[in-house]
Amino acid sequence: MIETLAAPSLAATTASRERLALYVHIPFCRTRCTYCAFNTYAGMKARIPAYVRALQREIRLVGAAAERQLPALSIYFGGGTPSQLPVPAVGQIIEACREAFSLDPEAEISFEVNPGDADVAYFAHLRRVGVSRLSIGMQSANENELRLFARRHTPDDVPHTVHLARQAGFTSINLDLIYGIPGQTLPMWQRSVHHALRCEPDHLSLYSLSFEEGTPLHTWLQQGRIPVPDPDLAADMYDWAADTLQAAGYLHYEISNWARPGHVCQHNLHVWRNQPYLGFGAGAHGYANGLRYETIADPATYIARINAQREPLPFPLSAATAETLPVEGREAMADTMILGLRLLEEGVDSAAFRARFGFSPHEAFGPALQRLQRHGLIEETADGHIRLTRRAYLVANRVFVEFI
Ligand code: SF4
């Protein structure tokens, strides 16, 4: 409810002077995958035109709420399935971002797509409206795993989709993969990674399968209908993939992400640096002006609230904002440590941390840092970057709790 929203404090407004990343949530899918807990809905295609209009309206209202036009460095279309959108709608949303914010001419514009969903004409249109990076939900190269997930594509759809995207001129392509799947063996995982590498992606995201409450996979696990994955085997899968991708020339720059030189995802990098980003659309999250906020999840309610909004609200809120959480002081410092430590090469830059908060990480978290260093879980580079050691990659959560 809007009445419960907290107005941003003056102390928090420094974040608004920095560049923003823009996230656009598209909560529509043709079918639901069995592991998915994202805010997304099947069978709602008829709502897409009204949703796209509401998105443009929300973007303009939030942009108008800022004291001046704020610079933005990226747009990320996530979901859901953004490729459910007709291309003119993608162009209209990007245009709304350009009008509401000062979008960098070199802005990275990422777009998630499912294998087999788009043809070369669709990709060529995306290029024309400014999309510069694709993220393809490959997940696995094993038919039985794709069936378990209720994915609609086959392993062969992935190289075909990459080929079409390259034909249309895309030079930055990510593939998402999942490991730690019930019944998955190391050779099955290796097959998926090799299949992905044969597609020559510029970026790879490897996620450990999580069993989220409310998903069919979670229910089946509870009922004993699928085997519980062995965490040690999942750790071996991760280690093997890290070595293999490094040998193939990919930089392991974030716990779950690898990139060829020049292909680090700028949008996510910005978020991991705990810099401000705006979330547009049903269920989107954002962080700006010292507030973390979440938008109402239901698309119909989202559309109705945005349509009923007449005036801009205090930046970065809209009439569809459902929850806000002020994040200041020690909490903002803790977030910066936890997010920054996910960046394996860069880590947390002590000088930038001090410039932002007035304290160094050692002044803010001295005992925790000493403990972690003693246990060999973090290290500090000669130029003052604090980062995880390799043995901490798989137990990063143990490190993160030290800052909470
Ligand atoms: S396509 Fe993606 S967002 Fe949609 S249900 Fe499957 S995993 Fe979830």
mmCIF file of N, CA and C in Angstrom, residues 32-38 40 210-222:
data_model
loop_
_atom_site.group_PDB
_atom_site.id
_atom_site.type_symbol
_atom_site.label_atom_id
_atom_site.label_comp_id
_atom_site.label_asym_id
_atom_site.label_seq_id
_atom_site.Cartn_x
_atom_site.Cartn_y
_atom_site.Cartn_z
ATOM 1 N N ARG A 32 5.147 -23.027 -17.727
ATOM 2 C CA ARG A 32 5.996 -22.873 -16.541
ATOM 3 C C ARG A 32 6.963 -24.050 -16.439
ATOM 4 N N CYS A 33 8.219 -23.746 -16.122
ATOM 5 C CA CYS A 33 9.217 -24.809 -15.918
ATOM 6 C C CYS A 33 9.092 -25.313 -14.477
ATOM 7 N N THR A 34 9.462 -26.560 -14.249
ATOM 8 C CA THR A 34 9.158 -27.205 -12.965
ATOM 9 C C THR A 34 10.006 -26.683 -11.802
ATOM 10 N N TYR A 35 11.108 -26.002 -12.109
ATOM 11 C CA TYR A 35 11.983 -25.500 -11.044
ATOM 12 C C TYR A 35 11.778 -24.008 -10.775
ATOM 13 N N CYS A 36 10.903 -23.375 -11.563
ATOM 14 C CA CYS A 36 10.888 -21.907 -11.598
ATOM 15 C C CYS A 36 10.060 -21.288 -10.480
ATOM 16 N N ALA A 37 10.699 -20.359 -9.752
ATOM 17 C CA ALA A 37 9.988 -19.630 -8.702
ATOM 18 C C ALA A 37 9.961 -18.137 -9.009
ATOM 19 N N PHE A 38 10.306 -17.784 -10.255
ATOM 20 C CA PHE A 38 10.276 -16.364 -10.619
ATOM 21 C C PHE A 38 8.833 -15.882 -10.709
ATOM 22 N N THR A 40 6.332 -15.108 -12.676
ATOM 23 C CA THR A 40 5.997 -15.238 -14.087
ATOM 24 C C THR A 40 4.755 -16.108 -14.247
ATOM 25 N N SER A 210 18.226 -24.941 -7.355
ATOM 26 C CA SER A 210 17.662 -24.800 -6.006
ATOM 27 C C SER A 210 16.192 -25.215 -6.077
ATOM 28 N N PHE A 211 15.746 -25.829 -4.986
ATOM 29 C CA PHE A 211 14.385 -26.371 -4.941
ATOM 30 C C PHE A 211 13.523 -25.395 -4.154
ATOM 31 N N GLU A 212 12.846 -24.539 -4.886
ATOM 32 C CA GLU A 212 12.082 -23.472 -4.245
ATOM 33 C C GLU A 212 10.686 -23.971 -3.895
ATOM 34 N N GLU A 213 10.267 -23.616 -2.681
ATOM 35 C CA GLU A 213 8.937 -24.041 -2.239
ATOM 36 C C GLU A 213 7.861 -23.589 -3.232
ATOM 37 N N GLY A 214 6.901 -24.446 -3.461
ATOM 38 C CA GLY A 214 5.811 -24.093 -4.366
ATOM 39 C C GLY A 214 6.058 -24.553 -5.793
ATOM 40 N N THR A 215 7.286 -25.012 -6.093
ATOM 41 C CA THR A 215 7.552 -25.497 -7.456
ATOM 42 C C THR A 215 7.290 -27.004 -7.513
ATOM 43 N N PRO A 216 6.912 -27.532 -8.684
ATOM 44 C CA PRO A 216 6.716 -28.979 -8.805
ATOM 45 C C PRO A 216 7.953 -29.770 -8.374
ATOM 46 N N LEU A 217 9.143 -29.264 -8.735
ATOM 47 C CA LEU A 217 10.366 -29.994 -8.390
ATOM 48 C C LEU A 217 10.516 -30.149 -6.876
ATOM 49 N N HIS A 218 10.171 -29.087 -6.148
ATOM 50 C CA HIS A 218 10.237 -29.123 -4.682
ATOM 51 C C HIS A 218 9.267 -30.179 -4.150
ATOM 52 N N THR A 219 8.043 -30.189 -4.701
ATOM 53 C CA THR A 219 7.038 -31.171 -4.263
ATOM 54 C C THR A 219 7.529 -32.589 -4.530
ATOM 55 N N TRP A 220 8.052 -32.818 -5.732
ATOM 56 C CA TRP A 220 8.513 -34.170 -6.085
ATOM 57 C C TRP A 220 9.648 -34.618 -5.166
ATOM 58 N N LEU A 221 10.502 -33.655 -4.799
ATOM 59 C CA LEU A 221 11.609 -33.991 -3.894
ATOM 60 C C LEU A 221 11.057 -34.378 -2.527
ATOM 61 N N GLN A 222 10.087 -33.594 -2.047
ATOM 62 C CA GLN A 222 9.459 -33.885 -0.749
ATOM 63 C C GLN A 222 8.785 -35.257 -0.753
#
